[in-house]
Coordinates of C-alpha atoms (C1' of nucleotides) in Angstrom, one line a residue:
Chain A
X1 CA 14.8 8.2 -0.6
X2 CA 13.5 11.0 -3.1
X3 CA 10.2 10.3 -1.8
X4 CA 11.0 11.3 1.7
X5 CA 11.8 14.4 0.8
X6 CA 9.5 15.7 -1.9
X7 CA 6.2 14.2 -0.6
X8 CA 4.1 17.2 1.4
X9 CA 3.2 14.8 4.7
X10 CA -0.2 15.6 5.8
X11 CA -1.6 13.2 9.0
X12 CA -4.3 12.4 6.7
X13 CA -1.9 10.1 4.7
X14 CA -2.6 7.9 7.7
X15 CA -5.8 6.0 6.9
X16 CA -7.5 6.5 11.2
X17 CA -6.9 9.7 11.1
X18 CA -8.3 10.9 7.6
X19 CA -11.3 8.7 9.1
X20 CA -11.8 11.1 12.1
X21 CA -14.4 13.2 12.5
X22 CA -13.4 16.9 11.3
X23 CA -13.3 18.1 14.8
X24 CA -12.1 15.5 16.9
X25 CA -9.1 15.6 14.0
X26 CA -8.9 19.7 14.6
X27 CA -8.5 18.8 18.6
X28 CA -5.9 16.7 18.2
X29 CA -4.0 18.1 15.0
X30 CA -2.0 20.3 17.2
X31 CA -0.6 17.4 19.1
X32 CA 0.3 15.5 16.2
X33 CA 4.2 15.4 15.4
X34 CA 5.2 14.6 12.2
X35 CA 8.5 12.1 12.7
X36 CA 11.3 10.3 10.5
X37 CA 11.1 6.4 11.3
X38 CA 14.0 5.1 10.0
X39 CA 14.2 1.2 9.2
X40 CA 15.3 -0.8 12.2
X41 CA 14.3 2.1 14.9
X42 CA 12.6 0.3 17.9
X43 CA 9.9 2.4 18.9
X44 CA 8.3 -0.1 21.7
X45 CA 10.1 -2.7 23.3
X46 CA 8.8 -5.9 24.6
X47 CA 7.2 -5.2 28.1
X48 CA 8.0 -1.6 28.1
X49 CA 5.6 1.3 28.8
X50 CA 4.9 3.5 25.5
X51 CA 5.2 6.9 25.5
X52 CA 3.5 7.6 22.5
X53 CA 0.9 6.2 19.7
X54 CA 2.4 6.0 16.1
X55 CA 0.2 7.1 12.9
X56 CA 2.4 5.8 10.2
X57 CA 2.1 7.6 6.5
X58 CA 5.1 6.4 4.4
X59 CA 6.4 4.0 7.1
X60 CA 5.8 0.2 7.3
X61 CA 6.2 -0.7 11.2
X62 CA 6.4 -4.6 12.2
X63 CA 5.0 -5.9 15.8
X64 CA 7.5 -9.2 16.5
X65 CA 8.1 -11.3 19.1
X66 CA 11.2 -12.1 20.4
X67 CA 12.2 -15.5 22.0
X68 CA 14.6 -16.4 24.6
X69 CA 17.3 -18.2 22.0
X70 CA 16.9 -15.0 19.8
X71 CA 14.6 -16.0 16.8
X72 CA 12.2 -13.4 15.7
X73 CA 8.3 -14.0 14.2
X74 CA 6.4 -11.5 12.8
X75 CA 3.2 -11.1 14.8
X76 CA 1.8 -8.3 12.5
X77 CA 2.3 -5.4 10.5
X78 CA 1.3 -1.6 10.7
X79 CA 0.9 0.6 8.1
X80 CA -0.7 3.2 7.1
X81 CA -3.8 2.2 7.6
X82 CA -3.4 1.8 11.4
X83 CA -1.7 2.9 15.1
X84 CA 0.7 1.5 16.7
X85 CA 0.0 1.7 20.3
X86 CA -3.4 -0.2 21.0
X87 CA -2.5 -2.0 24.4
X88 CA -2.3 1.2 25.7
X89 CA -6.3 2.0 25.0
X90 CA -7.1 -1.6 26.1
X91 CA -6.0 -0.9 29.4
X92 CA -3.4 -3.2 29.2
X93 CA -0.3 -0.5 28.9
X94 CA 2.8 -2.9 27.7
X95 CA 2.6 -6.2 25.2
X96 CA 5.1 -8.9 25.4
X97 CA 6.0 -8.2 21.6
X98 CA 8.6 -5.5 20.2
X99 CA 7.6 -3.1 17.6
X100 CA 10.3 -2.1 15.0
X101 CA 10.4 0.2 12.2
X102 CA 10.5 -2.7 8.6
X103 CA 10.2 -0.3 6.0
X104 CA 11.8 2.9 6.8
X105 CA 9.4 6.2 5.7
X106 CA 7.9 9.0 7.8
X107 CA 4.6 8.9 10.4
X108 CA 2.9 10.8 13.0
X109 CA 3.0 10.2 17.0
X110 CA 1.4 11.6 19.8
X111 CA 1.8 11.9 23.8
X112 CA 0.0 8.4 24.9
X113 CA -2.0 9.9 27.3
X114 CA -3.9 12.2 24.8
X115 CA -5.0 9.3 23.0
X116 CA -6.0 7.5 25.7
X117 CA -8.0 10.4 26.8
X118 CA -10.0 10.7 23.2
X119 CA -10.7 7.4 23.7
X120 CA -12.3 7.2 26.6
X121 CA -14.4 9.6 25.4
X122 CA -15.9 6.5 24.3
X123 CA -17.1 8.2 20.8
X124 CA -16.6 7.7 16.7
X125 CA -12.9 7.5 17.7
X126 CA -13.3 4.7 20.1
X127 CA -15.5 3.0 17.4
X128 CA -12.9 3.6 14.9
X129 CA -10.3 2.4 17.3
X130 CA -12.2 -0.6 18.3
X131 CA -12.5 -1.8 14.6
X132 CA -9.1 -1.6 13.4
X133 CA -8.1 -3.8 16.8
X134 CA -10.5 -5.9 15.6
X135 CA -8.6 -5.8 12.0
X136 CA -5.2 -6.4 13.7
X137 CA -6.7 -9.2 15.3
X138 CA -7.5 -10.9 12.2
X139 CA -4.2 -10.0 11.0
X140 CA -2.7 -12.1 14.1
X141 CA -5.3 -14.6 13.5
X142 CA -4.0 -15.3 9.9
X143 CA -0.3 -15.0 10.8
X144 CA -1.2 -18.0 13.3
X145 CA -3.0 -20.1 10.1
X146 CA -0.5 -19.0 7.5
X147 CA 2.4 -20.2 9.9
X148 CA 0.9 -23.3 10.5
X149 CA -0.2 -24.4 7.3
X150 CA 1.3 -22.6 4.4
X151 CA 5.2 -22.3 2.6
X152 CA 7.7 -20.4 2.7
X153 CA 7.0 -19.3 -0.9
X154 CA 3.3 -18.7 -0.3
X155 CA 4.1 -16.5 2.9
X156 CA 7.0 -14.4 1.0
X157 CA 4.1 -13.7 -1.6
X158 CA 1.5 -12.6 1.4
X159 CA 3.8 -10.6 3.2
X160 CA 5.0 -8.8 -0.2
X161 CA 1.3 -8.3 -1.5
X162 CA 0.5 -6.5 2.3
X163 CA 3.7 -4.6 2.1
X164 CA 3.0 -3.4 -1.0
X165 CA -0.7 -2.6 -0.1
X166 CA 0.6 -0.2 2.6
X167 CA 3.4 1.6 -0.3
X168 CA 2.7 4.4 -2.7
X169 CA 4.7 2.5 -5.3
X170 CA 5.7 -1.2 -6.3
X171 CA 9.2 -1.3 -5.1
X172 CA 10.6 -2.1 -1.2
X173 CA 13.9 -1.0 0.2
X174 CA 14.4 -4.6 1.8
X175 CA 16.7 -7.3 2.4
X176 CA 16.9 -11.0 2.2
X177 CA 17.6 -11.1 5.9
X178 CA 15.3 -8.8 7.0
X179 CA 12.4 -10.6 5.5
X180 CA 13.9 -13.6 6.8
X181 CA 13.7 -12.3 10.3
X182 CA 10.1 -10.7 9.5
X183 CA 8.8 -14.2 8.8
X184 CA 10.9 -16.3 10.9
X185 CA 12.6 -18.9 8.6
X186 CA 16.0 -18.8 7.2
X187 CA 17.6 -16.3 4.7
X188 CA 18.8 -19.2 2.7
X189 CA 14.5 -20.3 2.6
X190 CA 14.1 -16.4 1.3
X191 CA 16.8 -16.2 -1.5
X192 CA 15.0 -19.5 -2.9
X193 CA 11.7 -18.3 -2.7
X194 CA 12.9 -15.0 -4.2
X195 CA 15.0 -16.9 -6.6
X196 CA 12.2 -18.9 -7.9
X197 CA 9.9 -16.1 -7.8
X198 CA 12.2 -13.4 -9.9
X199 CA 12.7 -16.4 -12.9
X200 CA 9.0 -16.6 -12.9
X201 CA 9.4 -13.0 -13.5
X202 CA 7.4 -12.2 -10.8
X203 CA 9.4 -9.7 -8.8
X204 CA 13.3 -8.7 -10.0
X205 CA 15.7 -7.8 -7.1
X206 CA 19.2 -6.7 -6.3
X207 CA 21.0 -6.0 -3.1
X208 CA 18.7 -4.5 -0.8
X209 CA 15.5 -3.5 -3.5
X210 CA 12.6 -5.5 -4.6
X211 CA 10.2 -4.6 -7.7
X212 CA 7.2 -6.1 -8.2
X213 CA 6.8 -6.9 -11.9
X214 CA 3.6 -8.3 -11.3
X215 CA 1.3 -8.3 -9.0
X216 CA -1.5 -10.7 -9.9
X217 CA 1.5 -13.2 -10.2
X218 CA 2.3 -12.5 -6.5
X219 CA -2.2 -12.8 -5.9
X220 CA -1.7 -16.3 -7.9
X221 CA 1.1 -18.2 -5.6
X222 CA 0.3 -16.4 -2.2
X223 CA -2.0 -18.5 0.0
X224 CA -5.9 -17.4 0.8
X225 CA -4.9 -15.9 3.9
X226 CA -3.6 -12.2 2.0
X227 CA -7.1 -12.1 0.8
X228 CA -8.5 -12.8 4.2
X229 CA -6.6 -9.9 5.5
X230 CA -7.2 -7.8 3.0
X231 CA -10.9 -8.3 2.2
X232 CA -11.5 -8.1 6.6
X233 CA -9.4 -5.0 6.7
X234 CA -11.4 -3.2 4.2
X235 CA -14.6 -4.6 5.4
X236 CA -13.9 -2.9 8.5
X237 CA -12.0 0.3 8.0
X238 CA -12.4 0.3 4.6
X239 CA -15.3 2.5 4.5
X240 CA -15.6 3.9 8.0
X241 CA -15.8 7.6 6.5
X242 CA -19.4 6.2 4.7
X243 CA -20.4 4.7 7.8
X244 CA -19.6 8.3 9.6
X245 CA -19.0 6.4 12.3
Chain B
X1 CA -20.3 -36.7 33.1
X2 CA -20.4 -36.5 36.6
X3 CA -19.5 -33.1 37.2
X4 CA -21.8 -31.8 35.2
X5 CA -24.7 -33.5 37.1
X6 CA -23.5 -32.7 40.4
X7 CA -21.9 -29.4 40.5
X8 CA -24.3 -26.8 41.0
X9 CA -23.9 -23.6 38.3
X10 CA -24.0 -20.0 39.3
X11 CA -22.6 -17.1 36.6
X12 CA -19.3 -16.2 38.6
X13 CA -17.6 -19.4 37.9
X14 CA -17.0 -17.3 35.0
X15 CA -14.5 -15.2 35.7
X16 CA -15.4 -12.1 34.0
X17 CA -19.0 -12.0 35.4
X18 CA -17.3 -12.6 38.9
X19 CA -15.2 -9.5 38.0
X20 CA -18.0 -7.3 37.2
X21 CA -18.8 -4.4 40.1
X22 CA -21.8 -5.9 42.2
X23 CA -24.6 -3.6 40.1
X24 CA -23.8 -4.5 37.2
X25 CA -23.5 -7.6 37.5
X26 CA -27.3 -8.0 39.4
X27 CA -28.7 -5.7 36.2
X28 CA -27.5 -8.3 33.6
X29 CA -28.0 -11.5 35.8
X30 CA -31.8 -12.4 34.6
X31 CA -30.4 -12.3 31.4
X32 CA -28.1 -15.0 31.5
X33 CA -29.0 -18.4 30.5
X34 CA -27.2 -22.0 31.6
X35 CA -26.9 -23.6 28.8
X36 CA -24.9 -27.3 28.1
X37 CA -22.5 -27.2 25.4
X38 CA -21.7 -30.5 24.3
X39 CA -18.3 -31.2 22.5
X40 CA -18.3 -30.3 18.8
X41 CA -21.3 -27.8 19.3
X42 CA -20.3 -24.9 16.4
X43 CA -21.3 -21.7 18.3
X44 CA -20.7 -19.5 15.5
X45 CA -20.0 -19.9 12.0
X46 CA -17.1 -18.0 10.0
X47 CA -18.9 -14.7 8.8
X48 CA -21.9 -15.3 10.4
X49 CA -23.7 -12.8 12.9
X50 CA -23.6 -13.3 16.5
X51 CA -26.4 -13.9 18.5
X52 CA -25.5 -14.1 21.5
X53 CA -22.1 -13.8 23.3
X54 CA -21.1 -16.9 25.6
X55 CA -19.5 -17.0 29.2
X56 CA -18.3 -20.3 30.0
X57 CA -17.9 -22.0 33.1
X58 CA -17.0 -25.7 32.8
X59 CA -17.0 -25.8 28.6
X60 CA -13.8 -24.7 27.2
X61 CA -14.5 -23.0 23.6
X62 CA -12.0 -23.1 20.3
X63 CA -11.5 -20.4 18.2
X64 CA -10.8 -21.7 14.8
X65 CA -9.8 -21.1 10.9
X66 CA -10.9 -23.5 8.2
X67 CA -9.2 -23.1 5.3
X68 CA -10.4 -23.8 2.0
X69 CA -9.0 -27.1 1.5
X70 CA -10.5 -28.4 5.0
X71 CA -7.6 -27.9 7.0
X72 CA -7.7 -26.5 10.4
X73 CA -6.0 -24.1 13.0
X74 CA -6.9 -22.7 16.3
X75 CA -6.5 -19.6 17.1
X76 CA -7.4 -19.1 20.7
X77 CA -9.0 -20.6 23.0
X78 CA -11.9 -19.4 25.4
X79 CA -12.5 -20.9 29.3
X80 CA -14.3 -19.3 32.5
X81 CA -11.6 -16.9 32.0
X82 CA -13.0 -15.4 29.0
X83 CA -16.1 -14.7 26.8
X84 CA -16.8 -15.8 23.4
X85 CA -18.5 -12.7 20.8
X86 CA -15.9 -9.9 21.3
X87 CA -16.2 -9.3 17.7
X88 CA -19.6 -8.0 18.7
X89 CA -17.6 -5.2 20.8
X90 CA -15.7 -4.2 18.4
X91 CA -17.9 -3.3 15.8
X92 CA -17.1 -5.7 13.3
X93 CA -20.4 -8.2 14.3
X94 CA -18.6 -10.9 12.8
X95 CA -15.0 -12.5 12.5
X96 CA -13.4 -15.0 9.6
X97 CA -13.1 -17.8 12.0
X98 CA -15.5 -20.4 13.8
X99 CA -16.0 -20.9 17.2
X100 CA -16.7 -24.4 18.4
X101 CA -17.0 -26.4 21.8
X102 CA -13.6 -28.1 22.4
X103 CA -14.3 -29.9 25.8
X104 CA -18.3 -30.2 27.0
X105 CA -19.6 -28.6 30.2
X106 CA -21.7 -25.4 30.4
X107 CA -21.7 -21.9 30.3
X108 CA -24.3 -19.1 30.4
X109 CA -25.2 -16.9 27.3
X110 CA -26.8 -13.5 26.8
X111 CA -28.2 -11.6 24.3
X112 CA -25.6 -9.8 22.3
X113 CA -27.6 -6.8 22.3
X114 CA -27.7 -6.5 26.3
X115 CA -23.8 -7.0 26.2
X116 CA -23.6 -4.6 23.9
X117 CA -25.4 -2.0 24.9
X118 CA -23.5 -2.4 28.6
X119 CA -20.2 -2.3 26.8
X120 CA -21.6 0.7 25.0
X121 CA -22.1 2.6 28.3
X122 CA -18.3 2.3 28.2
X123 CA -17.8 1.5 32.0
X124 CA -15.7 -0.6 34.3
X125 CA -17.3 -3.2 31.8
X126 CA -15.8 -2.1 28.9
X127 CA -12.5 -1.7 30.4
X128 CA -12.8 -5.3 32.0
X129 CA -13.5 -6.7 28.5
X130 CA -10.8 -4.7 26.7
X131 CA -8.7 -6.1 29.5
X132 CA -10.0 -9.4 28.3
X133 CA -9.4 -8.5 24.6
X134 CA -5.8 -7.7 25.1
X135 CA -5.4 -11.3 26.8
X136 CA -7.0 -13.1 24.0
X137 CA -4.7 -11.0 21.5
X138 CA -1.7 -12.3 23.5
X139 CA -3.1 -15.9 23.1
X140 CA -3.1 -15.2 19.5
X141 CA 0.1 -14.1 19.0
X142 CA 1.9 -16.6 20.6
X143 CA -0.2 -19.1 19.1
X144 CA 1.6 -17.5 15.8
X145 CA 5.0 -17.4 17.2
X146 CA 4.9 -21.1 18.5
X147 CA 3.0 -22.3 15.2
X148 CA 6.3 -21.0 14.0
X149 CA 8.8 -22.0 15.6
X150 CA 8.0 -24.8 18.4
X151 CA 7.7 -28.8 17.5
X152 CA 4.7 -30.8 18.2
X153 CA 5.4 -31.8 21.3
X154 CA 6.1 -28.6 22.4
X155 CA 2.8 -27.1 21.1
X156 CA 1.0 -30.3 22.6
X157 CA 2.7 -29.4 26.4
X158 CA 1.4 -26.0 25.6
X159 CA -2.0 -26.8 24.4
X160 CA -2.9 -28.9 27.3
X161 CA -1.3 -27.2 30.1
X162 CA -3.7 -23.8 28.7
X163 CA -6.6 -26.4 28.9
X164 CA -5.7 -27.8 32.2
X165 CA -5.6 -24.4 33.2
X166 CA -9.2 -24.0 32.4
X167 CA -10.9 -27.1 34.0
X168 CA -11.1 -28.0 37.4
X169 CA -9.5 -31.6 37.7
X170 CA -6.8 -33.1 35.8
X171 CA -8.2 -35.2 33.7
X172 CA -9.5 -34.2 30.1
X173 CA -12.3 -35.8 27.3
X174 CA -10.6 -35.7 24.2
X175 CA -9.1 -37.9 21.5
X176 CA -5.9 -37.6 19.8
X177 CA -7.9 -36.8 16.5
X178 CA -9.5 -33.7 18.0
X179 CA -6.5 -32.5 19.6
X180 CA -4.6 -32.8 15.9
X181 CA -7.7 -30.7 14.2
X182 CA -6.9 -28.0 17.3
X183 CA -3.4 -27.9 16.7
X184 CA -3.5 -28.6 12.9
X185 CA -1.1 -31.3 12.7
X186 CA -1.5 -34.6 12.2
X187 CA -3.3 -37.2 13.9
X188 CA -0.4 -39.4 13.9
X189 CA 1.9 -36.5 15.3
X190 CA 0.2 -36.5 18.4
X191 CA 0.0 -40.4 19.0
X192 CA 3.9 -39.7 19.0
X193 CA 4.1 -36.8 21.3
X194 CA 1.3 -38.2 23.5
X195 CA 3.3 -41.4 23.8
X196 CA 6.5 -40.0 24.4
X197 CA 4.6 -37.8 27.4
X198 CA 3.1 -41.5 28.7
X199 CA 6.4 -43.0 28.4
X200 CA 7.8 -40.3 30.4
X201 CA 4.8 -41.1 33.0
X202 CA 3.6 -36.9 32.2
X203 CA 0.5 -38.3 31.5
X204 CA -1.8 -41.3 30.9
X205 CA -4.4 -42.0 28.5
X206 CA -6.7 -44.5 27.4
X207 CA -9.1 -43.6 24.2
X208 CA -10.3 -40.5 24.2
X209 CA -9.6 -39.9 27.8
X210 CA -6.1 -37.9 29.5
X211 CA -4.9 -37.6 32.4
X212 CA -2.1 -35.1 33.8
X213 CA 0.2 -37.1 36.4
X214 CA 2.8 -34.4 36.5
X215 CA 2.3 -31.3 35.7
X216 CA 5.5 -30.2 36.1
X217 CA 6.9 -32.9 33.4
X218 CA 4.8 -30.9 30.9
X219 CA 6.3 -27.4 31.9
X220 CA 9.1 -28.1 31.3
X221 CA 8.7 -30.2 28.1
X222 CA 6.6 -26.7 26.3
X223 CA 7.8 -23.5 25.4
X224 CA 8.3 -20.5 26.3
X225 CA 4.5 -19.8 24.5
X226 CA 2.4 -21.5 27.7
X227 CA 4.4 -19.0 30.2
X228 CA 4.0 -15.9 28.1
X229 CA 0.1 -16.7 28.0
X230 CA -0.8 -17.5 31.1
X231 CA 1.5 -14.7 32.9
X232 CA -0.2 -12.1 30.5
X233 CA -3.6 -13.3 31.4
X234 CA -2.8 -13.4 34.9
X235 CA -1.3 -9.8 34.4
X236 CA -4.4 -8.3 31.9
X237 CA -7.1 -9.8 34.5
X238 CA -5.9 -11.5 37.7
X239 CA -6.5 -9.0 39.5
X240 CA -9.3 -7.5 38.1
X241 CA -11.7 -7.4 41.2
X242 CA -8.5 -5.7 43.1
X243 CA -8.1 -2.8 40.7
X244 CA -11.8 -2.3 41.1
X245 CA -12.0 -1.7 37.6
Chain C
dA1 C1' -20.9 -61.9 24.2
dC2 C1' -20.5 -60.2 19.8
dG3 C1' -20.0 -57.1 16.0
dG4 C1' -19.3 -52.6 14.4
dA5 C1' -17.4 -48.3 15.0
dT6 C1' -13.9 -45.6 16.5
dA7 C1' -9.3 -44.7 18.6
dT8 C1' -4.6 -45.5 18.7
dG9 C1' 0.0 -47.6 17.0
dT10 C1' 3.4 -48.2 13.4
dG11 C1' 6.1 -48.2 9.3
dC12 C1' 7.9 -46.0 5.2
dG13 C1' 8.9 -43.0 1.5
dT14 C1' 8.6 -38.0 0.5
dT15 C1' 8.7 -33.1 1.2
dT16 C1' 10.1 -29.1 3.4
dC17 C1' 12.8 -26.7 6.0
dC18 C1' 16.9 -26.2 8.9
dG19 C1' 21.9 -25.6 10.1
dC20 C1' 26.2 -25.0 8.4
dA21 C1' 29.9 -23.9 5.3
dC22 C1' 31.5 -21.4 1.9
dA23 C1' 31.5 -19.1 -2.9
dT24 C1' 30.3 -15.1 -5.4
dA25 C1' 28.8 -10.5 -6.3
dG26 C1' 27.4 -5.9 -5.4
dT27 C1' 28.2 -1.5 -2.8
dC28 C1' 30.5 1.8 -0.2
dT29 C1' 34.5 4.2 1.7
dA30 C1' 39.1 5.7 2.1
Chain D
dT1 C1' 40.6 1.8 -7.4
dA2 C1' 41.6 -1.3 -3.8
dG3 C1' 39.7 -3.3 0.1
dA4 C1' 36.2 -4.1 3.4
dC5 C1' 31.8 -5.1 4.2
dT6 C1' 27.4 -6.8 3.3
dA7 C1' 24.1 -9.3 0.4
dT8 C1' 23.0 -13.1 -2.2
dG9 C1' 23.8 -18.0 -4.3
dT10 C1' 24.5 -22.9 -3.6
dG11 C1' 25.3 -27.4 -1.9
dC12 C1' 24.9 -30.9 1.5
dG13 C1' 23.4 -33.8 5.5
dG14 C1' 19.9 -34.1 8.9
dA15 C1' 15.6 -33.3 11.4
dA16 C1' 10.8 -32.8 11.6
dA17 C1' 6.6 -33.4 9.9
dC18 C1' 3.6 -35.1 6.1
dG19 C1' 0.6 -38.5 3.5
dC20 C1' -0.6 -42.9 3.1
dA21 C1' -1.6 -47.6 4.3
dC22 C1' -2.8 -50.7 7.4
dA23 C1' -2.6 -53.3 12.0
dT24 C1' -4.3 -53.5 16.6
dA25 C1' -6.9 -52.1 20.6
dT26 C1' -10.8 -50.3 23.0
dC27 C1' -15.4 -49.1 23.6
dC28 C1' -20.3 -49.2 23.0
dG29 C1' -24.9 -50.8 21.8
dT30 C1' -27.8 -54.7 21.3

DNA sequence: ACGGATATGTGCGTTTCCGCACATAGTCTA
DNA sequence: TAGACTATGTGCGGAAACGCACATATCCGT
């Protein structure tokens, strides 16, 4: 909690919008409203028009999908390296999936329709847009292997490494259950994972808080697919500012 | 075999090209080439560059992951409905997964540059194919959701009623082996489900060779996953030509 | 018509995860 | 500080899918 209130928020704590151009980010600075997203908001739900885009700085956001009997699956994460919001610019306006807030933190929206407008301006900020969809996309994509192919124990360490990528520091405010729901297996499935993981010395938790002990530990028993996310996230976003794109 | 002999091939048995506005479409038609795409034919290799993007007609395209150890997964699949390259359009040029032909038939191809550049004019083409890009992301993200949580047979309804939905008759070339690479499961976990389907008179097969006797049967044996695709598609870019985008 | 190649069928032990039930422990509030 | 609430630990039977081994069936070329 200390850090939501002694961090100064700037918007450029949000990765897209550091990457702007100075005054495309000047033009729209004015319309940028700096929000508390508190864990478990529901900023978007499941074939529901969006009001506004999201800029997460301190916030984790999670894009699920919902089934008819009530089980949840992960779909995605965003962070502070993205938006939430895309299907709006793709013409699309409305996903089937719900977007919740998973880690509980501050960000940045704006009115939809400014957005939309920038971007069909069809400059640098539509080629900046365009890449991190393409990003998300192979966030998806890897989702889809990872739940196909890979343990529970394996997908606990990839979604911990990628939260903590998107966190200043190497502790999550974050149940069990919540993971449980993030990844779509059973909390029982977590605490074992978790167990295993915290004897290995690994991670050490209690009610509610995870710490990282080590993080190469976490690199070593995840599966390949963090490091496909990761290495295709930076590829494409990772130096946009270089590419002045 | 047949059908590929007989039927006669113009461009808008693809459904984008059909969608494109009339002057468009006539500027990019000299550019597209027929081409046969056998089964098995890799169009694109993970991480390689794109030289062409590919709009198919009576092949149906896979988008897949290999993993290290050999294993597969699909991630999407591509039909007349779609285009393969969108990676291209997105500024990344290239994508971790590998593209390959999943049933034979034809399609017509273009240079990537051409689409690119018209994509770049950011038109009623661009918008189309963000259209299509929000479809494919659908695809992808319930392809996660049922890799999660749906059994075999479920994700075998699901996987042939999306292919049906791409072909003309009822009947598809493929062998229980292929279909277990697509779906990364087991071979032997689909000589189960497929059974179970024949048994239940859904369908009939005979090496390499299926064929759909009730359609229905299979709708209601899938999940929730086929309807959440196919009404999204229909949604993103059934209507395409009536929006006059 | 035959032989080789490939596709499909089947059985079995093992692993992983699920669903459920319930015990224990930490945290927060009155 | 007592009690309620929530989070975590654990055990068990069962379902689903895996890996492997091998049998059988079908097709195709010569």
């Amino acid at each position: 909690m200390a850090i939501l209130k002694t961090a100064p928020h700037t918007p450029t704590q949000n990765y897209l919008l550091a990457a702007l151009p100075h005054d495309v980010f000047d033009s729209l600075a004015p319309h940028l409203e700096l929000i508390a997203l508190p864990l478990g908001n529901v900023l978007y739900e499941s074939g529901c028009q969006l009001q506004h885009v999201y800029f997460p700085t301190t916030a984790i956001l999670s894009l699920h999908y919902v089934m008819e009997n009530g089980a949840t699956a992960e779909i995605a994460g965003v962070g502070n390296e993205g938006v939430l919001g895309v299907s709006l610019l793709m013409g699309g306006n409305t996903t089937p999936s719900r977007a919740i807030v998973q880690t509980g933190g501050w960000g940045y929206r704006m009115p939809a329709r400014l957005m939309m407008d920038e971007f069909n301006r069809a400059g640098s900020v539509m080629r900046l847009l365009l890449r991190y969809i393409q990003a998300l996309m192979t966030q998806i994509s890897q989702t889809a292997v990872c739940n196909r192919h890979h343990s529970v124990e394996q997908q606990l360490c990839r979604w911990l490494l990628l939260t903590l990528d998107r966190l200043p520091s190497h502790e999550l405010t974050m149940t069990q259950e919540l993971i449980s729901t993030m990844l779509g297996v059973r909390r029982e499935g977590i605490t074992e994972a978790a167990g295993k993981l915290q004897r290995a010395g690994v991670i050490s938790y209690r009610r509610g808080h995870i710490a990282v002990l080590d993080r190469a530990g976490l690199e070593q028993r995840t599966c390949e697919c963090y490091g496909v996310v990761k290495t295709e996230t930076l590829r494409l976003l990772g130096d946009a500012r270089k590419l002045n794109i």
